Amino acid sequence: MTRTLISSGSPFEKTVGYSRAVVQGDWCFVAGTTGYDPKTRAMPDDVKDQARNALAVVAKALAEGGFALTDVVRATYYITDMAYWDEIGPVLGEMFGDIRPAASCLVVGLVKPEMKFEVEVTALRRS
């Protein structure tokens, strides 16, 4: 079975030793993705903007692997403050409202203080 590694070009990928996504057969596993702007590498302060940026990077990684957002079957969201749930809910609804993957949201500490949101997804290619 072919394994394909997908990179987003983040400098952290080589330094820390991970891929943005790994495609294995009909599955695509997208690594935890935070809200840095993919072009400027700046982190916006607003958690909604962080969520939008992260989801755009996820969508791009999926597309590079031959998947679509509609293939997402599992999503895990990480936020650093419970109050952010009400702010990111509409953003998540824009992306996944019709797809409705199995999902969880955890309130956690992330590795950098400016990070407020992170998401990881698993997708299964539809036959």
mmCIF file with all atom_site columns, C-alpha atoms in Angstrom:
data_model
loop_
_atom_site.group_PDB
_atom_site.id
_atom_site.type_symbol
_atom_site.label_atom_id
_atom_site.label_alt_id
_atom_site.label_comp_id
_atom_site.label_asym_id
_atom_site.label_entity_id
_atom_site.label_seq_id
_atom_site.pdbx_PDB_ins_code
_atom_site.Cartn_x
_atom_site.Cartn_y
_atom_site.Cartn_z
_atom_site.occupancy
_atom_site.B_iso_or_equiv
_atom_site.pdbx_formal_charge
_atom_site.auth_seq_id
_atom_site.auth_comp_id
_atom_site.auth_asym_id
_atom_site.auth_atom_id
_atom_site.pdbx_PDB_model_num
ATOM 1   C CA . MET A 1 1   ? 0.000   0.000  0.000  1.00 0.00 ? 1   MET A CA 1
ATOM 2   C CA . THR A 1 2   ? 1.431   3.362  -1.022 1.00 0.00 ? 2   THR A CA 1
ATOM 3   C CA . ARG A 1 3   ? 2.138   5.965  1.636  1.00 0.00 ? 3   ARG A CA 1
ATOM 4   C CA . THR A 1 4   ? 2.269   9.614  0.565  1.00 0.00 ? 4   THR A CA 1
ATOM 5   C CA . LEU A 1 5   ? 3.566   12.429 2.758  1.00 0.00 ? 5   LEU A CA 1
ATOM 6   C CA . ILE A 1 6   ? 2.097   15.891 2.204  1.00 0.00 ? 6   ILE A CA 1
ATOM 7   C CA . SER A 1 7   ? 3.902   19.052 3.289  1.00 0.00 ? 7   SER A CA 1
ATOM 8   C CA . SER A 1 8   ? 2.473   22.516 3.817  1.00 0.00 ? 8   SER A CA 1
ATOM 9   C CA . GLY A 1 9   ? 5.945   24.048 3.755  1.00 0.00 ? 9   GLY A CA 1
ATOM 10  C CA . SER A 1 10  ? 5.919   24.845 7.459  1.00 0.00 ? 10  SER A CA 1
ATOM 11  C CA . PRO A 1 11  ? 9.422   25.101 8.886  1.00 0.00 ? 11  PRO A CA 1
ATOM 12  C CA . PHE A 1 12  ? 8.212   23.037 11.867 1.00 0.00 ? 12  PHE A CA 1
ATOM 13  C CA . GLU A 1 13  ? 7.684   19.936 9.718  1.00 0.00 ? 13  GLU A CA 1
ATOM 14  C CA . LYS A 1 14  ? 11.359  19.132 9.260  1.00 0.00 ? 14  LYS A CA 1
ATOM 15  C CA . THR A 1 15  ? 12.455  20.522 12.629 1.00 0.00 ? 15  THR A CA 1
ATOM 16  C CA . VAL A 1 16  ? 9.939   18.505 14.636 1.00 0.00 ? 16  VAL A CA 1
ATOM 17  C CA . GLY A 1 17  ? 9.643   15.573 12.210 1.00 0.00 ? 17  GLY A CA 1
ATOM 18  C CA . TYR A 1 18  ? 6.066   15.371 10.970 1.00 0.00 ? 18  TYR A CA 1
ATOM 19  C CA . SER A 1 19  ? 3.998   15.724 7.820  1.00 0.00 ? 19  SER A CA 1
ATOM 20  C CA . ARG A 1 20  ? 1.014   18.011 7.371  1.00 0.00 ? 20  ARG A CA 1
ATOM 21  C CA . ALA A 1 21  ? -0.840  14.943 6.153  1.00 0.00 ? 21  ALA A CA 1
ATOM 22  C CA . VAL A 1 22  ? -0.217  11.283 5.453  1.00 0.00 ? 22  VAL A CA 1
ATOM 23  C CA . VAL A 1 23  ? -2.211  9.402  2.828  1.00 0.00 ? 23  VAL A CA 1
ATOM 24  C CA . GLN A 1 24  ? -2.317  5.657  3.342  1.00 0.00 ? 24  GLN A CA 1
ATOM 25  C CA . GLY A 1 25  ? -4.589  3.842  0.908  1.00 0.00 ? 25  GLY A CA 1
ATOM 26  C CA . ASP A 1 26  ? -8.074  5.365  1.098  1.00 0.00 ? 26  ASP A CA 1
ATOM 27  C CA . TRP A 1 27  ? -7.281  7.247  4.327  1.00 0.00 ? 27  TRP A CA 1
ATOM 28  C CA . CYS A 1 28  ? -5.849  10.701 4.870  1.00 0.00 ? 28  CYS A CA 1
ATOM 29  C CA . PHE A 1 29  ? -4.643  11.744 8.317  1.00 0.00 ? 29  PHE A CA 1
ATOM 30  C CA . VAL A 1 30  ? -4.111  15.490 8.702  1.00 0.00 ? 30  VAL A CA 1
ATOM 31  C CA . ALA A 1 31  ? -1.845  16.564 11.554 1.00 0.00 ? 31  ALA A CA 1
ATOM 32  C CA . GLY A 1 32  ? -2.856  19.096 14.155 1.00 0.00 ? 32  GLY A CA 1
ATOM 33  C CA . THR A 1 33  ? -3.060  22.411 12.331 1.00 0.00 ? 33  THR A CA 1
ATOM 34  C CA . THR A 1 34  ? -3.034  25.801 14.014 1.00 0.00 ? 34  THR A CA 1
ATOM 35  C CA . GLY A 1 35  ? -4.111  29.181 12.709 1.00 0.00 ? 35  GLY A CA 1
ATOM 36  C CA . TYR A 1 36  ? -0.935  30.727 11.336 1.00 0.00 ? 36  TYR A CA 1
ATOM 37  C CA . ASP A 1 37  ? -1.619  32.579 8.103  1.00 0.00 ? 37  ASP A CA 1
ATOM 38  C CA . PRO A 1 38  ? -0.330  30.216 5.397  1.00 0.00 ? 38  PRO A CA 1
ATOM 39  C CA . LYS A 1 39  ? 1.196   33.068 3.377  1.00 0.00 ? 39  LYS A CA 1
ATOM 40  C CA . THR A 1 40  ? 2.619   35.435 6.001  1.00 0.00 ? 40  THR A CA 1
ATOM 41  C CA . ARG A 1 41  ? 3.159   32.863 8.785  1.00 0.00 ? 41  ARG A CA 1
ATOM 42  C CA . ALA A 1 42  ? 1.699   35.458 11.181 1.00 0.00 ? 42  ALA A CA 1
ATOM 43  C CA . MET A 1 43  ? -0.757  34.353 13.850 1.00 0.00 ? 43  MET A CA 1
ATOM 44  C CA . PRO A 1 44  ? -3.922  36.479 13.981 1.00 0.00 ? 44  PRO A CA 1
ATOM 45  C CA . ASP A 1 45  ? -5.194  37.380 17.436 1.00 0.00 ? 45  ASP A CA 1
ATOM 46  C CA . ASP A 1 46  ? -8.839  36.547 16.691 1.00 0.00 ? 46  ASP A CA 1
ATOM 47  C CA . VAL A 1 47  ? -9.708  32.877 17.319 1.00 0.00 ? 47  VAL A CA 1
ATOM 48  C CA . LYS A 1 48  ? -12.184 32.910 14.402 1.00 0.00 ? 48  LYS A CA 1
ATOM 49  C CA . ASP A 1 49  ? -9.410  33.965 12.022 1.00 0.00 ? 49  ASP A CA 1
ATOM 50  C CA . GLN A 1 50  ? -7.158  31.277 13.473 1.00 0.00 ? 50  GLN A CA 1
ATOM 51  C CA . ALA A 1 51  ? -9.875  28.676 12.840 1.00 0.00 ? 51  ALA A CA 1
ATOM 52  C CA . ARG A 1 52  ? -10.407 29.863 9.256  1.00 0.00 ? 52  ARG A CA 1
ATOM 53  C CA . ASN A 1 53  ? -6.659  29.771 8.541  1.00 0.00 ? 53  ASN A CA 1
ATOM 54  C CA . ALA A 1 54  ? -6.258  26.311 10.044 1.00 0.00 ? 54  ALA A CA 1
ATOM 55  C CA . LEU A 1 55  ? -9.213  24.910 8.114  1.00 0.00 ? 55  LEU A CA 1
ATOM 56  C CA . ALA A 1 56  ? -7.905  26.411 4.860  1.00 0.00 ? 56  ALA A CA 1
ATOM 57  C CA . VAL A 1 57  ? -4.561  24.658 5.403  1.00 0.00 ? 57  VAL A CA 1
ATOM 58  C CA . VAL A 1 58  ? -6.413  21.406 6.170  1.00 0.00 ? 58  VAL A CA 1
ATOM 59  C CA . ALA A 1 59  ? -8.518  21.730 3.003  1.00 0.00 ? 59  ALA A CA 1
ATOM 60  C CA . LYS A 1 60  ? -5.397  22.349 0.915  1.00 0.00 ? 60  LYS A CA 1
ATOM 61  C CA . ALA A 1 61  ? -3.602  19.326 2.384  1.00 0.00 ? 61  ALA A CA 1
ATOM 62  C CA . LEU A 1 62  ? -6.637  17.145 1.738  1.00 0.00 ? 62  LEU A CA 1
ATOM 63  C CA . ALA A 1 63  ? -6.849  18.367 -1.870 1.00 0.00 ? 63  ALA A CA 1
ATOM 64  C CA . GLU A 1 64  ? -3.153  17.656 -2.432 1.00 0.00 ? 64  GLU A CA 1
ATOM 65  C CA . GLY A 1 65  ? -3.808  14.091 -1.315 1.00 0.00 ? 65  GLY A CA 1
ATOM 66  C CA . GLY A 1 66  ? -6.791  13.713 -3.640 1.00 0.00 ? 66  GLY A CA 1
ATOM 67  C CA . PHE A 1 67  ? -9.428  14.220 -0.932 1.00 0.00 ? 67  PHE A CA 1
ATOM 68  C CA . ALA A 1 68  ? -12.130 16.802 -0.283 1.00 0.00 ? 68  ALA A CA 1
ATOM 69  C CA . LEU A 1 69  ? -13.595 18.237 2.893  1.00 0.00 ? 69  LEU A CA 1
ATOM 70  C CA . THR A 1 70  ? -16.631 16.048 2.212  1.00 0.00 ? 70  THR A CA 1
ATOM 71  C CA . ASP A 1 71  ? -14.387 13.015 2.836  1.00 0.00 ? 71  ASP A CA 1
ATOM 72  C CA . VAL A 1 72  ? -13.705 14.064 6.448  1.00 0.00 ? 72  VAL A CA 1
ATOM 73  C CA . VAL A 1 73  ? -15.116 11.488 8.858  1.00 0.00 ? 73  VAL A CA 1
ATOM 74  C CA . ARG A 1 74  ? -13.451 12.653 12.083 1.00 0.00 ? 74  ARG A CA 1
ATOM 75  C CA . ALA A 1 75  ? -12.448 16.078 13.422 1.00 0.00 ? 75  ALA A CA 1
ATOM 76  C CA . THR A 1 76  ? -10.869 17.012 16.723 1.00 0.00 ? 76  THR A CA 1
ATOM 77  C CA . TYR A 1 77  ? -10.788 20.654 17.757 1.00 0.00 ? 77  TYR A CA 1
ATOM 78  C CA . TYR A 1 78  ? -8.520  22.035 20.457 1.00 0.00 ? 78  TYR A CA 1
ATOM 79  C CA . ILE A 1 79  ? -9.141  25.440 22.042 1.00 0.00 ? 79  ILE A CA 1
ATOM 80  C CA . THR A 1 80  ? -7.316  27.153 24.879 1.00 0.00 ? 80  THR A CA 1
ATOM 81  C CA . ASP A 1 81  ? -10.373 28.777 26.472 1.00 0.00 ? 81  ASP A CA 1
ATOM 82  C CA . MET A 1 82  ? -13.881 27.366 26.790 1.00 0.00 ? 82  MET A CA 1
ATOM 83  C CA . ALA A 1 83  ? -15.280 30.767 25.769 1.00 0.00 ? 83  ALA A CA 1
ATOM 84  C CA . TYR A 1 84  ? -13.822 30.278 22.276 1.00 0.00 ? 84  TYR A CA 1
ATOM 85  C CA . TRP A 1 85  ? -16.340 27.521 21.535 1.00 0.00 ? 85  TRP A CA 1
ATOM 86  C CA . ASP A 1 86  ? -19.118 30.039 20.924 1.00 0.00 ? 86  ASP A CA 1
ATOM 87  C CA . GLU A 1 87  ? -16.816 32.064 18.652 1.00 0.00 ? 87  GLU A CA 1
ATOM 88  C CA . ILE A 1 88  ? -15.574 29.196 16.480 1.00 0.00 ? 88  ILE A CA 1
ATOM 89  C CA . GLY A 1 89  ? -18.901 27.356 16.249 1.00 0.00 ? 89  GLY A CA 1
ATOM 90  C CA . PRO A 1 90  ? -20.157 29.360 13.262 1.00 0.00 ? 90  PRO A CA 1
ATOM 91  C CA . VAL A 1 91  ? -16.794 28.961 11.469 1.00 0.00 ? 91  VAL A CA 1
ATOM 92  C CA . LEU A 1 92  ? -16.938 25.196 11.959 1.00 0.00 ? 92  LEU A CA 1
ATOM 93  C CA . GLY A 1 93  ? -20.534 25.204 10.774 1.00 0.00 ? 93  GLY A CA 1
ATOM 94  C CA . GLU A 1 94  ? -19.518 26.984 7.556  1.00 0.00 ? 94  GLU A CA 1
ATOM 95  C CA . MET A 1 95  ? -16.987 24.234 6.786  1.00 0.00 ? 95  MET A CA 1
ATOM 96  C CA . PHE A 1 96  ? -18.601 21.125 8.217  1.00 0.00 ? 96  PHE A CA 1
ATOM 97  C CA . GLY A 1 97  ? -22.307 21.931 8.663  1.00 0.00 ? 97  GLY A CA 1
ATOM 98  C CA . ASP A 1 98  ? -23.410 19.649 5.828  1.00 0.00 ? 98  ASP A CA 1
ATOM 99  C CA . ILE A 1 99  ? -20.545 17.142 6.201  1.00 0.00 ? 99  ILE A CA 1
ATOM 100 C CA . ARG A 1 100 ? -21.053 16.560 9.922  1.00 0.00 ? 100 ARG A CA 1
ATOM 101 C CA . PRO A 1 101 ? -18.030 14.402 10.787 1.00 0.00 ? 101 PRO A CA 1
ATOM 102 C CA . ALA A 1 102 ? -17.753 12.709 14.169 1.00 0.00 ? 102 ALA A CA 1
ATOM 103 C CA . ALA A 1 103 ? -16.129 15.474 16.216 1.00 0.00 ? 103 ALA A CA 1
ATOM 104 C CA . SER A 1 104 ? -14.754 16.367 19.613 1.00 0.00 ? 104 SER A CA 1
ATOM 105 C CA . CYS A 1 105 ? -13.576 19.615 21.144 1.00 0.00 ? 105 CYS A CA 1
ATOM 106 C CA . LEU A 1 106 ? -11.072 19.751 23.973 1.00 0.00 ? 106 LEU A CA 1
ATOM 107 C CA . VAL A 1 107 ? -9.946  22.701 26.090 1.00 0.00 ? 107 VAL A CA 1
ATOM 108 C CA . VAL A 1 108 ? -6.158  22.393 26.333 1.00 0.00 ? 108 VAL A CA 1
ATOM 109 C CA . GLY A 1 109 ? -2.872  24.235 26.454 1.00 0.00 ? 109 GLY A CA 1
ATOM 110 C CA . LEU A 1 110 ? -1.167  24.551 23.065 1.00 0.00 ? 110 LEU A CA 1
ATOM 111 C CA . VAL A 1 111 ? 2.583   24.806 22.439 1.00 0.00 ? 111 VAL A CA 1
ATOM 112 C CA . LYS A 1 112 ? 2.762   28.571 21.809 1.00 0.00 ? 112 LYS A CA 1
ATOM 113 C CA . PRO A 1 113 ? 0.884   31.233 23.789 1.00 0.00 ? 113 PRO A CA 1
ATOM 114 C CA . GLU A 1 114 ? -0.513  32.894 20.646 1.00 0.00 ? 114 GLU A CA 1
ATOM 115 C CA . MET A 1 115 ? -2.196  29.651 19.573 1.00 0.00 ? 115 MET A CA 1
ATOM 116 C CA . LYS A 1 116 ? -5.882  29.553 20.501 1.00 0.00 ? 116 LYS A CA 1
ATOM 117 C CA . PHE A 1 117 ? -7.175  26.906 18.069 1.00 0.00 ? 117 PHE A CA 1
ATOM 118 C CA . GLU A 1 118 ? -5.928  23.677 16.538 1.00 0.00 ? 118 GLU A CA 1
ATOM 119 C CA . VAL A 1 119 ? -7.699  21.048 14.445 1.00 0.00 ? 119 VAL A CA 1
ATOM 120 C CA . GLU A 1 120 ? -6.834  17.583 13.179 1.00 0.00 ? 120 GLU A CA 1
ATOM 121 C CA . VAL A 1 121 ? -8.953  15.528 10.807 1.00 0.00 ? 121 VAL A CA 1
ATOM 122 C CA . THR A 1 122 ? -9.177  12.065 9.320  1.00 0.00 ? 122 THR A CA 1
ATOM 123 C CA . ALA A 1 123 ? -10.697 11.519 5.890  1.00 0.00 ? 123 ALA A CA 1
ATOM 124 C CA . LEU A 1 124 ? -11.826 8.387  4.098  1.00 0.00 ? 124 LEU A CA 1
ATOM 125 C CA . ARG A 1 125 ? -11.996 8.467  0.309  1.00 0.00 ? 125 ARG A CA 1
ATOM 126 C CA . ARG A 1 126 ? -15.498 7.736  -0.888 1.00 0.00 ? 126 ARG A CA 1
ATOM 127 C CA . SER A 1 127 ? -15.859 4.840  -3.313 1.00 0.00 ? 127 SER A CA 1
#
